[in-house]
Amino acid sequence: MATSMAPVLVAALLCCLGLSLPLNEKSSKSAKFPKDFVWAAATSAFQVEGGQIGTGRGPSIWDRFLVLHSNKDNSSGEVACDTYHKYPSDSALMKDLGISNYRFSISWPRLFPNGRVNKVNPEGVKYYHDLIDSLLKNGIKPVVTLYHWDLPLSLGDRGGWLNDAMVDWFGDYARFCFQEYGAKVKQWITINEPHTQSVYGYCSQVASHAPGGFQDNCEWSMYLAGHNFLLAHARAASIYKREFQATQKGLVGITINANWYEPDTSRDAAAANLAFEFMFGWFANAIFHPKGDYPAVMKRRMEVLRKKEGRVTARLPKLTAEQIKELKNSADFLGLNYYVSLIASANMSRSEPLESPSMKSTWGRDVNVFMFSRPEWQIGDSWIRYHPEGLRQILNFVKKNYNNIPVYITENGVMGAPGEDMNDKSRIFYVKGHIDAVHKAITEDSCNVKGYFFWSLLDNFEWHAGYTERFGMYHVSILTFTV
Ligand code: PNW
């Protein structure tokens, strides 16, 4: 792998870091962020590490998924950006860039090839020490995600997130990580995007993610996986808070992705709210809302469906009083991933050229809200939408409904437009717009936003799109390895 900067995009970020190159005259004069605002970049283990052969790492559900279902360019994560070997130069690139924090994830099967903590891979344990040390040496603070989708295959074979034993297994793995790395890591993210995994992994009808293959009965499995994600987060966070926080003095949170749903007309406000609660509130409400539990509107809708489908119990599992209590305040901050806004309408019989494919999924049918995109929000043929105001709206929602909890944007970014390559004008436009929206949310709306992590530091393995989509701040010139 060789890297070089995508120069225009870097100019955008440097400007916001208070360095030399202005985004444009207006924003360079006005864009003052709080002094302690964190400017950062993110990656995840499976997408960048490579180093899969001969390193003692066990297989993950993504390795098998890619053998069974080919992705867009028939690629795998065998080499990816080779950060398993190239972390020293990656740290140097980050230092050059001037970022203060780096979000990466630990590969669970690299530490524990079979998933359970009774058999550790010492080479894997050493790798993350080396990576963290090299970051710290370069003045970059590590922000560590414990789980970014690469579940050890042996646990996947035991039902993965449909098995409620996952809560114990994840807790044991998390405890090991806190114990091993907690002296150096002061910000932990338990789980990345439980919504994407529950819907695309455990009910994958639209964009396929591992483990896949749960189409039968997936109207149940999606909510069961989601339930176990929540409980596993709560378990890991409780372990951190009870056993480590007082001495290690770090923070623990979760990363949840949200689309913003804009009502088409004033009559569509309830539809837009329902869609938003079904996506974001599904995971955020129990953790951040003062009342806890799943969102009331979501429970009501699932109850309507229970009756309609003639079932004895609703498909959305119930949280017990004890679980509600454990989940409430289980996160010191919210990690927010934002890429998309959509228009929501209560009228299901309309038709729009840019209607959202997720409406055809089981999740979309449960929500029963018509979702589509405005043509001017489109960026090429990508699934990402340009509507920075949506990010600002979400930040205001969090402020209003979740006690103004601290928020880190843990992902935001866009793939390079075809033909633009290193002269990535549309990406600078996207990033600038979103950073401006965050700025307004802080300075005009008093939202409690603490940092912005650009997705991604490097062009990397983009799941079902393989290496065909480049999200990197740094261009990676060789990105091929086929299965
Ligand atoms: C996130 N959607 O995934 C992930 O956290 C990253 O690993 C990924 O590379 C990045 O966004 C860019 O795709 C998403 O369809 C995947 O709405 C799909 C969706 C959202 C986020």
Short mmCIF file of C-alpha atoms and ligand atoms in Angstrom, two decimals:
data_model
loop_
_atom_site.label_atom_id
_atom_site.label_comp_id
_atom_site.label_asym_id
_atom_site.label_seq_id
_atom_site.Cartn_x
_atom_site.Cartn_y
_atom_site.Cartn_z
CA MET A 1 0.00 0.00 0.00
CA ALA A 2 1.19 3.49 -0.71
CA THR A 3 -0.58 6.56 0.54
CA SER A 4 -0.72 10.12 -0.60
CA MET A 5 -2.92 12.97 0.48
CA ALA A 6 -6.15 13.90 -1.20
CA PRO A 7 -5.07 17.56 -1.21
CA VAL A 8 -8.34 19.45 -1.58
CA LEU A 9 -9.99 17.53 1.21
CA VAL A 10 -7.04 18.01 3.49
CA ALA A 11 -7.32 21.74 2.86
CA ALA A 12 -10.83 21.64 4.27
CA LEU A 13 -9.80 19.95 7.46
CA LEU A 14 -6.67 22.02 7.97
CA CYS A 15 -8.74 25.12 7.81
CA CYS A 16 -10.93 23.90 10.60
CA LEU A 17 -7.90 22.96 12.64
CA GLY A 18 -7.06 26.65 12.58
CA LEU A 19 -4.20 26.15 10.13
CA SER A 20 -3.44 27.95 6.95
CA LEU A 21 -5.77 27.08 4.08
CA PRO A 22 -9.20 28.79 4.12
CA LEU A 23 -12.33 26.82 3.18
CA ASN A 24 -13.80 29.97 1.78
CA GLU A 25 -13.61 33.52 3.01
CA LYS A 26 -16.82 33.54 4.94
CA SER A 27 -16.30 30.39 6.95
CA SER A 28 -12.61 31.00 7.56
CA LYS A 29 -13.50 34.24 9.33
CA SER A 30 -16.39 32.89 11.33
CA ALA A 31 -15.51 29.24 12.00
CA LYS A 32 -14.25 29.44 15.57
CA PHE A 33 -14.72 26.15 17.35
CA PRO A 34 -14.28 25.64 21.09
CA LYS A 35 -10.61 25.31 22.06
CA ASP A 36 -10.96 21.73 23.22
CA PHE A 37 -12.97 20.61 20.15
CA VAL A 38 -11.53 17.33 18.88
CA TRP A 39 -10.54 17.10 15.18
CA ALA A 40 -9.98 13.51 14.30
CA ALA A 41 -10.28 10.65 11.82
CA ALA A 42 -11.67 7.12 12.05
CA THR A 43 -11.17 3.61 10.66
CA SER A 44 -12.18 0.08 11.67
CA ALA A 45 -10.06 -3.05 12.03
CA PHE A 46 -11.50 -5.22 9.28
CA GLN A 47 -11.48 -2.33 6.83
CA VAL A 48 -7.83 -1.39 7.20
CA GLU A 49 -5.71 -3.94 9.05
CA GLY A 50 -5.08 -6.77 6.63
CA GLY A 51 -2.54 -9.00 8.40
CA GLN A 52 -4.94 -11.89 8.44
CA ILE A 53 -2.63 -14.77 7.52
CA GLY A 54 0.05 -16.12 9.84
CA THR A 55 -0.67 -13.65 12.63
CA GLY A 56 -2.67 -15.90 14.93
CA ARG A 57 -5.90 -14.06 14.14
CA GLY A 58 -9.05 -16.20 13.95
CA PRO A 59 -11.67 -15.89 11.22
CA SER A 60 -14.57 -13.47 11.58
CA ILE A 61 -18.11 -13.59 10.23
CA TRP A 62 -17.00 -11.13 7.53
CA ASP A 63 -14.32 -13.52 6.23
CA ARG A 64 -16.90 -16.23 5.69
CA PHE A 65 -19.53 -13.85 4.38
CA LEU A 66 -17.14 -12.72 1.64
CA VAL A 67 -16.49 -16.29 0.57
CA LEU A 68 -20.20 -17.12 0.40
CA HIS A 69 -21.44 -13.83 -1.08
CA SER A 70 -19.10 -11.93 -3.31
CA ASN A 71 -18.99 -8.17 -2.97
CA LYS A 72 -18.74 -5.60 -5.73
CA ASP A 73 -15.11 -6.28 -6.69
CA ASN A 74 -14.78 -9.81 -5.26
CA SER A 75 -12.36 -8.52 -2.68
CA SER A 76 -11.48 -9.51 0.85
CA GLY A 77 -9.79 -7.86 3.82
CA GLU A 78 -6.61 -9.99 3.61
CA VAL A 79 -4.35 -7.04 2.91
CA ALA A 80 -6.59 -3.95 2.92
CA CYS A 81 -4.42 -0.96 3.92
CA ASP A 82 -1.98 -3.26 5.71
CA THR A 83 -2.11 -1.13 8.83
CA TYR A 84 -1.18 -4.30 10.71
CA HIS A 85 2.33 -3.64 9.44
CA LYS A 86 2.20 0.02 8.47
CA TYR A 87 0.89 1.57 11.70
CA PRO A 88 4.11 3.56 12.33
CA SER A 89 3.80 5.42 9.04
CA ASP A 90 0.02 5.81 9.58
CA SER A 91 0.72 7.52 12.91
CA ALA A 92 3.21 9.80 11.18
CA LEU A 93 0.58 10.70 8.57
CA MET A 94 -1.87 11.58 11.33
CA LYS A 95 0.70 13.77 13.00
CA ASP A 96 1.33 15.53 9.69
CA LEU A 97 -2.37 16.10 9.32
CA GLY A 98 -2.55 17.74 12.74
CA ILE A 99 -5.39 15.65 14.14
CA SER A 100 -5.46 15.06 17.88
CA ASN A 101 -7.45 11.81 18.11
CA TYR A 102 -7.76 8.61 16.11
CA ARG A 103 -10.74 6.27 16.28
CA PHE A 104 -9.87 2.68 15.41
CA SER A 105 -11.40 -0.65 16.40
CA ILE A 106 -9.95 -3.76 17.97
CA SER A 107 -10.46 -6.95 16.02
CA TRP A 108 -12.01 -9.36 18.52
CA PRO A 109 -10.80 -12.46 16.60
CA ARG A 110 -7.27 -11.03 16.52
CA LEU A 111 -7.18 -11.03 20.32
CA PHE A 112 -9.27 -14.17 20.75
CA PRO A 113 -9.24 -16.45 17.68
CA ASN A 114 -12.22 -18.44 19.00
CA GLY A 115 -13.99 -15.51 20.55
CA ARG A 116 -13.78 -16.73 24.14
CA VAL A 117 -11.24 -15.23 26.50
CA ASN A 118 -9.68 -18.52 27.55
CA LYS A 119 -7.46 -18.62 24.46
CA VAL A 120 -5.57 -15.43 23.75
CA ASN A 121 -3.38 -14.57 20.74
CA PRO A 122 -0.31 -12.84 22.24
CA GLU A 123 0.75 -11.39 18.86
CA GLY A 124 -2.63 -9.67 18.60
CA VAL A 125 -2.40 -8.27 22.13
CA LYS A 126 1.04 -6.90 21.33
CA TYR A 127 -0.15 -5.36 18.05
CA TYR A 128 -2.65 -3.05 19.76
CA HIS A 129 -0.06 -2.04 22.37
CA ASP A 130 2.34 -1.15 19.57
CA LEU A 131 -0.33 0.77 17.67
CA ILE A 132 -1.45 2.71 20.75
CA ASP A 133 2.16 3.47 21.76
CA SER A 134 2.96 4.75 18.31
CA LEU A 135 -0.10 7.03 18.38
CA LEU A 136 0.76 8.38 21.82
CA LYS A 137 4.35 8.97 20.76
CA ASN A 138 3.00 11.17 17.96
CA GLY A 139 0.70 13.06 20.32
CA ILE A 140 -2.49 11.35 19.08
CA LYS A 141 -5.08 10.08 21.54
CA PRO A 142 -6.57 6.65 20.80
CA VAL A 143 -10.38 6.32 20.76
CA VAL A 144 -11.13 2.63 20.65
CA THR A 145 -14.24 0.86 19.33
CA LEU A 146 -14.52 -2.63 20.81
CA TYR A 147 -16.80 -4.01 18.15
CA HIS A 148 -17.00 -2.81 14.55
CA TRP A 149 -18.74 -5.81 12.94
CA ASP A 150 -15.95 -8.44 12.79
CA LEU A 151 -17.44 -11.00 15.17
CA PRO A 152 -15.29 -14.13 15.73
CA LEU A 153 -16.71 -16.79 13.43
CA SER A 154 -16.95 -19.38 16.20
CA LEU A 155 -19.38 -17.10 18.05
CA GLY A 156 -21.20 -16.41 14.78
CA ASP A 157 -21.62 -20.16 14.42
CA ARG A 158 -23.31 -20.21 17.81
CA GLY A 159 -25.96 -17.80 16.61
CA GLY A 160 -23.94 -14.61 16.92
CA TRP A 161 -26.01 -11.69 18.13
CA LEU A 162 -29.16 -13.81 18.19
CA ASN A 163 -27.72 -15.74 21.11
CA ASP A 164 -28.21 -13.94 24.40
CA ALA A 165 -24.95 -15.50 25.65
CA MET A 166 -23.33 -12.78 23.51
CA VAL A 167 -23.91 -10.41 26.41
CA ASP A 168 -21.56 -12.47 28.63
CA TRP A 169 -19.07 -13.12 25.84
CA PHE A 170 -18.88 -9.46 24.91
CA GLY A 171 -18.55 -8.47 28.56
CA ASP A 172 -15.57 -10.82 29.04
CA TYR A 173 -13.87 -9.52 25.91
CA ALA A 174 -14.50 -5.89 26.92
CA ARG A 175 -13.10 -6.48 30.42
CA PHE A 176 -9.91 -7.89 28.92
CA CYS A 177 -9.50 -4.80 26.70
CA PHE A 178 -10.11 -2.35 29.58
CA GLN A 179 -7.64 -4.25 31.75
CA GLU A 180 -4.99 -4.54 29.07
CA TYR A 181 -5.17 -1.14 27.39
CA GLY A 182 -7.10 1.08 29.82
CA ALA A 183 -4.01 2.76 31.23
CA LYS A 184 -3.44 4.30 27.78
CA VAL A 185 -6.94 4.51 26.27
CA LYS A 186 -9.24 7.15 27.75
CA GLN A 187 -12.21 6.91 25.39
CA TRP A 188 -14.05 3.68 24.61
CA ILE A 189 -16.88 2.97 22.20
CA THR A 190 -18.60 -0.33 22.89
CA ILE A 191 -20.41 -1.03 19.61
CA ASN A 192 -20.52 0.60 16.18
CA GLU A 193 -23.91 1.12 14.49
CA PRO A 194 -26.19 -1.51 16.01
CA HIS A 195 -28.92 -0.43 13.56
CA THR A 196 -26.86 -1.20 10.45
CA GLN A 197 -25.88 -4.59 11.84
CA SER A 198 -29.36 -5.57 12.98
CA VAL A 199 -31.07 -4.54 9.76
CA TYR A 200 -28.43 -5.31 7.12
CA GLY A 201 -26.71 -8.18 8.93
CA TYR A 202 -29.64 -10.02 10.50
CA CYS A 203 -32.34 -9.11 7.99
CA SER A 204 -30.25 -8.42 4.93
CA GLN A 205 -32.55 -7.74 2.03
CA VAL A 206 -31.19 -4.42 0.81
CA ALA A 207 -27.43 -4.00 1.32
CA SER A 208 -25.90 -7.20 2.56
CA HIS A 209 -23.74 -7.38 5.61
CA ALA A 210 -22.40 -10.33 7.61
CA PRO A 211 -23.58 -12.67 8.88
CA GLY A 212 -26.39 -12.58 6.28
CA GLY A 213 -28.59 -15.56 5.67
CA PHE A 214 -31.29 -14.72 8.20
CA GLN A 215 -34.01 -13.81 5.73
CA ASP A 216 -36.32 -16.48 7.14
CA ASN A 217 -37.97 -15.12 10.26
CA CYS A 218 -35.91 -12.01 10.01
CA GLU A 219 -38.87 -9.98 11.18
CA TRP A 220 -37.88 -11.45 14.58
CA SER A 221 -34.12 -11.77 14.27
CA MET A 222 -33.52 -8.12 13.51
CA TYR A 223 -35.12 -6.99 16.80
CA LEU A 224 -33.53 -9.83 18.77
CA ALA A 225 -30.05 -8.91 17.50
CA GLY A 226 -30.78 -5.26 18.30
CA HIS A 227 -31.87 -6.21 21.82
CA ASN A 228 -28.65 -8.14 22.41
CA PHE A 229 -26.55 -5.26 21.07
CA LEU A 230 -28.16 -2.98 23.63
CA LEU A 231 -27.67 -5.43 26.50
CA ALA A 232 -24.08 -6.17 25.47
CA HIS A 233 -23.35 -2.45 25.40
CA ALA A 234 -24.86 -2.09 28.87
CA ARG A 235 -22.81 -5.03 30.18
CA ALA A 236 -19.50 -3.67 28.86
CA ALA A 237 -20.27 -0.14 30.07
CA SER A 238 -21.22 -1.42 33.56
CA ILE A 239 -17.97 -3.35 33.74
CA TYR A 240 -16.02 -0.23 32.80
CA LYS A 241 -17.89 1.98 35.22
CA ARG A 242 -17.75 -0.46 38.14
CA GLU A 243 -14.29 -1.91 37.74
CA PHE A 244 -12.14 0.59 35.86
CA GLN A 245 -13.47 4.14 35.57
CA ALA A 246 -12.43 5.34 39.02
CA THR A 247 -8.81 4.37 38.46
CA GLN A 248 -8.45 4.72 34.68
CA LYS A 249 -10.52 7.91 34.46
CA GLY A 250 -11.71 7.38 30.91
CA LEU A 251 -15.09 7.62 29.18
CA VAL A 252 -17.31 4.92 27.72
CA GLY A 253 -19.99 5.43 25.08
CA ILE A 254 -21.65 3.88 22.05
CA THR A 255 -21.78 4.86 18.36
CA ILE A 256 -25.25 4.99 16.82
CA ASN A 257 -25.99 5.99 13.23
CA ALA A 258 -28.91 8.17 12.33
CA ASN A 259 -30.61 9.38 9.19
CA TRP A 260 -32.54 12.60 9.56
CA TYR A 261 -36.14 12.37 8.35
CA GLU A 262 -37.59 15.68 7.22
CA PRO A 263 -41.42 15.83 7.13
CA ASP A 264 -42.65 16.41 3.57
CA THR A 265 -45.48 18.67 4.78
CA SER A 266 -46.60 19.74 8.22
CA ARG A 267 -49.02 16.77 8.18
CA ASP A 268 -46.06 14.38 7.97
CA ALA A 269 -44.39 15.35 11.25
CA ALA A 270 -45.55 12.19 13.03
CA ALA A 271 -44.38 9.97 10.15
CA ALA A 272 -40.94 11.62 10.17
CA ASN A 273 -40.68 11.25 13.92
CA LEU A 274 -41.68 7.59 13.77
CA ALA A 275 -39.01 6.83 11.15
CA PHE A 276 -36.37 8.66 13.18
CA GLU A 277 -37.31 6.83 16.40
CA PHE A 278 -37.32 3.48 14.59
CA MET A 279 -33.79 4.08 13.38
CA PHE A 280 -32.01 6.17 15.99
CA GLY A 281 -34.32 5.96 19.01
CA TRP A 282 -34.37 2.15 18.76
CA PHE A 283 -30.86 2.25 20.29
CA ALA A 284 -30.49 5.75 21.68
CA ASN A 285 -33.71 6.05 23.67
CA ALA A 286 -32.93 3.33 26.23
CA ILE A 287 -29.49 4.78 26.86
CA PHE A 288 -30.03 8.54 26.70
CA HIS A 289 -33.70 9.37 27.21
CA PRO A 290 -34.53 10.18 30.85
CA LYS A 291 -37.37 7.62 30.77
CA GLY A 292 -35.24 4.94 29.10
CA ASP A 293 -36.72 1.86 27.36
CA TYR A 294 -37.50 1.58 23.65
CA PRO A 295 -39.20 4.70 22.22
CA ALA A 296 -42.90 4.85 23.08
CA VAL A 297 -43.91 5.39 19.42
CA MET A 298 -41.91 2.34 18.35
CA LYS A 299 -43.47 0.13 21.02
CA ARG A 300 -46.93 1.36 20.00
CA ARG A 301 -46.28 0.59 16.33
CA MET A 302 -44.96 -2.90 17.17
CA GLU A 303 -48.07 -3.50 19.25
CA VAL A 304 -50.27 -2.52 16.29
CA LEU A 305 -48.32 -5.00 14.16
CA ARG A 306 -48.64 -7.71 16.82
CA LYS A 307 -52.41 -7.45 16.69
CA LYS A 308 -52.52 -7.23 12.92
CA GLU A 309 -50.28 -10.29 12.55
CA GLY A 310 -52.21 -12.22 15.19
CA ARG A 311 -49.18 -12.87 17.35
CA VAL A 312 -49.12 -13.55 21.07
CA THR A 313 -46.03 -11.43 21.71
CA ALA A 314 -44.65 -8.40 19.94
CA ARG A 315 -41.54 -8.92 17.81
CA LEU A 316 -39.71 -6.16 19.65
CA PRO A 317 -38.47 -7.83 22.86
CA LYS A 318 -39.33 -6.23 26.17
CA LEU A 319 -36.68 -4.64 28.34
CA THR A 320 -37.09 -5.55 32.00
CA ALA A 321 -37.08 -2.89 34.71
CA GLU A 322 -33.60 -4.01 35.70
CA GLN A 323 -32.31 -3.79 32.12
CA ILE A 324 -33.88 -0.37 31.67
CA LYS A 325 -32.09 0.77 34.78
CA GLU A 326 -28.73 -0.64 33.68
CA LEU A 327 -29.06 0.93 30.22
CA LYS A 328 -30.01 4.36 31.48
CA ASN A 329 -26.89 6.47 31.81
CA SER A 330 -24.72 3.61 30.57
CA ALA A 331 -22.88 6.00 28.24
CA ASP A 332 -20.82 9.08 29.08
CA PHE A 333 -21.21 10.34 25.52
CA LEU A 334 -23.02 9.61 22.29
CA GLY A 335 -20.99 8.73 19.21
CA LEU A 336 -23.04 9.79 16.19
CA ASN A 337 -22.48 8.58 12.63
CA TYR A 338 -24.29 10.69 10.06
CA TYR A 339 -24.45 10.31 6.26
CA VAL A 340 -28.06 10.57 5.07
CA SER A 341 -31.24 12.66 5.26
CA LEU A 342 -34.55 11.60 3.73
CA ILE A 343 -38.00 13.10 3.28
CA ALA A 344 -40.76 11.29 5.16
CA SER A 345 -44.39 11.16 4.13
CA ALA A 346 -47.39 9.42 5.70
CA ASN A 347 -48.76 8.67 2.24
CA MET A 348 -47.60 5.13 1.39
CA SER A 349 -49.29 5.05 -1.99
CA ARG A 350 -47.16 7.71 -3.64
CA SER A 351 -44.27 7.05 -5.94
CA GLU A 352 -41.06 9.04 -6.22
CA PRO A 353 -38.04 8.56 -8.48
CA LEU A 354 -35.65 8.64 -5.52
CA GLU A 355 -37.54 6.52 -3.02
CA SER A 356 -35.42 4.83 -0.38
CA PRO A 357 -34.67 1.14 -1.02
CA SER A 358 -34.89 0.47 2.72
CA MET A 359 -38.69 0.86 2.45
CA LYS A 360 -38.74 -2.54 0.77
CA SER A 361 -36.96 -4.19 3.70
CA THR A 362 -38.76 -5.78 6.63
CA TRP A 363 -37.63 -2.84 8.74
CA GLY A 364 -39.10 -0.39 6.21
CA ARG A 365 -42.40 -2.26 6.09
CA ASP A 366 -42.59 -2.20 9.90
CA VAL A 367 -42.03 1.55 9.97
CA ASN A 368 -44.61 2.05 7.21
CA VAL A 369 -43.47 5.54 6.30
CA PHE A 370 -42.80 6.64 2.72
CA MET A 371 -39.14 7.74 2.47
CA PHE A 372 -37.49 9.46 -0.44
CA SER A 373 -34.76 11.85 -1.38
CA ARG A 374 -34.72 15.30 -2.95
CA PRO A 375 -32.77 15.34 -6.26
CA GLU A 376 -30.60 18.21 -5.02
CA TRP A 377 -29.40 16.09 -2.07
CA GLN A 378 -27.97 13.44 -4.38
CA ILE A 379 -24.23 13.06 -4.82
CA GLY A 380 -23.53 11.09 -7.99
CA ASP A 381 -25.11 7.67 -7.65
CA SER A 382 -24.03 7.23 -4.05
CA TRP A 383 -26.39 6.30 -1.16
CA ILE A 384 -25.06 9.28 0.77
CA ARG A 385 -27.09 12.49 0.70
CA TYR A 386 -25.97 16.09 1.03
CA HIS A 387 -28.20 17.79 3.57
CA PRO A 388 -26.02 19.18 6.38
CA GLU A 389 -29.09 20.73 7.99
CA GLY A 390 -30.14 17.15 8.84
CA LEU A 391 -27.06 16.75 11.02
CA ARG A 392 -27.86 20.01 12.77
CA GLN A 393 -31.44 18.82 13.36
CA ILE A 394 -30.22 15.56 14.91
CA LEU A 395 -27.85 17.45 17.21
CA ASN A 396 -30.78 19.63 18.28
CA PHE A 397 -32.94 16.55 18.85
CA VAL A 398 -30.23 15.10 21.12
CA LYS A 399 -29.92 18.38 23.00
CA LYS A 400 -33.65 18.61 23.55
CA ASN A 401 -34.50 14.99 24.29
CA TYR A 402 -31.36 13.48 25.79
CA ASN A 403 -30.31 16.05 28.39
CA ASN A 404 -27.77 17.65 26.08
CA ILE A 405 -25.40 14.69 26.50
CA PRO A 406 -21.90 15.25 25.00
CA VAL A 407 -21.80 14.18 21.36
CA TYR A 408 -18.86 13.19 19.21
CA ILE A 409 -19.54 12.90 15.50
CA THR A 410 -17.71 9.57 15.19
CA GLU A 411 -18.23 9.32 11.42
CA ASN A 412 -19.09 11.68 8.61
CA GLY A 413 -17.73 11.76 5.09
CA VAL A 414 -18.39 10.66 1.54
CA MET A 415 -16.75 8.55 -1.15
CA GLY A 416 -14.88 10.35 -3.92
CA ALA A 417 -17.00 11.13 -6.97
CA PRO A 418 -16.13 9.18 -10.13
CA GLY A 419 -13.44 10.94 -12.14
CA GLU A 420 -12.44 13.40 -9.41
CA ASP A 421 -9.78 11.21 -7.85
CA MET A 422 -7.29 13.47 -6.03
CA ASN A 423 -9.03 16.67 -7.10
CA ASP A 424 -12.02 15.82 -4.95
CA LYS A 425 -14.15 18.93 -5.18
CA SER A 426 -17.39 17.25 -4.26
CA ARG A 427 -15.89 15.82 -1.10
CA ILE A 428 -14.60 19.20 0.06
CA PHE A 429 -18.08 20.59 -0.59
CA TYR A 430 -19.64 17.78 1.48
CA VAL A 431 -17.21 18.06 4.39
CA LYS A 432 -17.30 21.84 4.46
CA GLY A 433 -21.10 21.85 4.54
CA HIS A 434 -21.23 19.41 7.43
CA ILE A 435 -18.52 21.12 9.45
CA ASP A 436 -20.42 24.39 9.00
CA ALA A 437 -23.58 22.67 10.27
CA VAL A 438 -21.74 21.41 13.35
CA HIS A 439 -20.38 24.91 13.90
CA LYS A 440 -23.88 26.40 13.77
CA ALA A 441 -25.20 23.69 16.11
CA ILE A 442 -22.54 24.65 18.65
CA THR A 443 -22.47 28.42 18.33
CA GLU A 444 -26.10 29.22 17.47
CA ASP A 445 -28.00 26.31 19.09
CA SER A 446 -25.70 25.54 22.07
CA CYS A 447 -25.51 21.86 21.21
CA ASN A 448 -22.94 19.95 23.21
CA VAL A 449 -20.75 18.70 20.34
CA LYS A 450 -17.24 17.76 21.39
CA GLY A 451 -15.56 16.50 18.26
CA TYR A 452 -15.66 15.53 14.60
CA PHE A 453 -14.12 12.28 13.32
CA PHE A 454 -13.79 12.23 9.57
CA TRP A 455 -14.60 8.91 7.89
CA SER A 456 -12.05 7.84 6.96
CA LEU A 457 -8.34 8.34 7.52
CA LEU A 458 -7.53 6.04 4.58
CA ASP A 459 -9.29 4.67 1.52
CA ASN A 460 -10.27 1.23 2.77
CA PHE A 461 -12.37 -1.92 2.46
CA GLU A 462 -15.91 -0.60 2.10
CA TRP A 463 -17.83 -3.81 2.99
CA HIS A 464 -20.22 -4.81 0.18
CA ALA A 465 -18.63 -2.18 -2.11
CA GLY A 466 -15.16 -3.65 -1.60
CA TYR A 467 -12.44 -1.22 -2.66
CA THR A 468 -14.60 0.55 -5.23
CA GLU A 469 -15.52 3.43 -2.92
CA ARG A 470 -12.78 5.67 -1.59
CA PHE A 471 -13.59 7.52 1.62
CA GLY A 472 -10.01 8.29 2.65
CA MET A 473 -8.38 11.52 3.67
CA TYR A 474 -5.33 9.74 2.33
CA HIS A 475 -5.43 8.12 -1.06
CA VAL A 476 -4.32 4.49 -1.02
CA SER A 477 -2.84 3.52 -4.35
CA ILE A 478 -2.94 -0.26 -4.20
CA LEU A 479 -6.19 -1.69 -2.95
CA THR A 480 -6.79 -5.11 -4.40
CA PHE A 481 -6.87 -8.59 -3.07
CA THR A 482 -9.48 -10.95 -4.34
CA VAL A 483 -10.91 -14.04 -2.70
C1 PNW B 1 -20.70 3.06 8.26
N1 PNW B 1 -26.43 2.81 5.33
O1 PNW B 1 -21.48 2.12 7.60
C2 PNW B 1 -19.65 2.22 8.95
O2 PNW B 1 -19.54 2.45 10.33
C3 PNW B 1 -18.32 2.23 8.27
O3 PNW B 1 -17.65 1.03 8.59
C4 PNW B 1 -18.47 2.46 6.79
O4 PNW B 1 -17.28 2.31 6.08
C5 PNW B 1 -19.05 3.86 6.61
O5 PNW B 1 -20.27 3.99 7.32
C6 PNW B 1 -19.26 4.27 5.15
O6 PNW B 1 -20.17 3.40 4.54
C7 PNW B 1 -22.70 2.37 7.05
O7 PNW B 1 -26.72 2.09 4.34
C8 PNW B 1 -23.11 1.49 6.08
O8 PNW B 1 -27.25 3.67 5.75
C9 PNW B 1 -24.35 1.63 5.52
C10 PNW B 1 -25.19 2.66 5.93
C11 PNW B 1 -24.77 3.54 6.91
C12 PNW B 1 -23.53 3.38 7.47
#
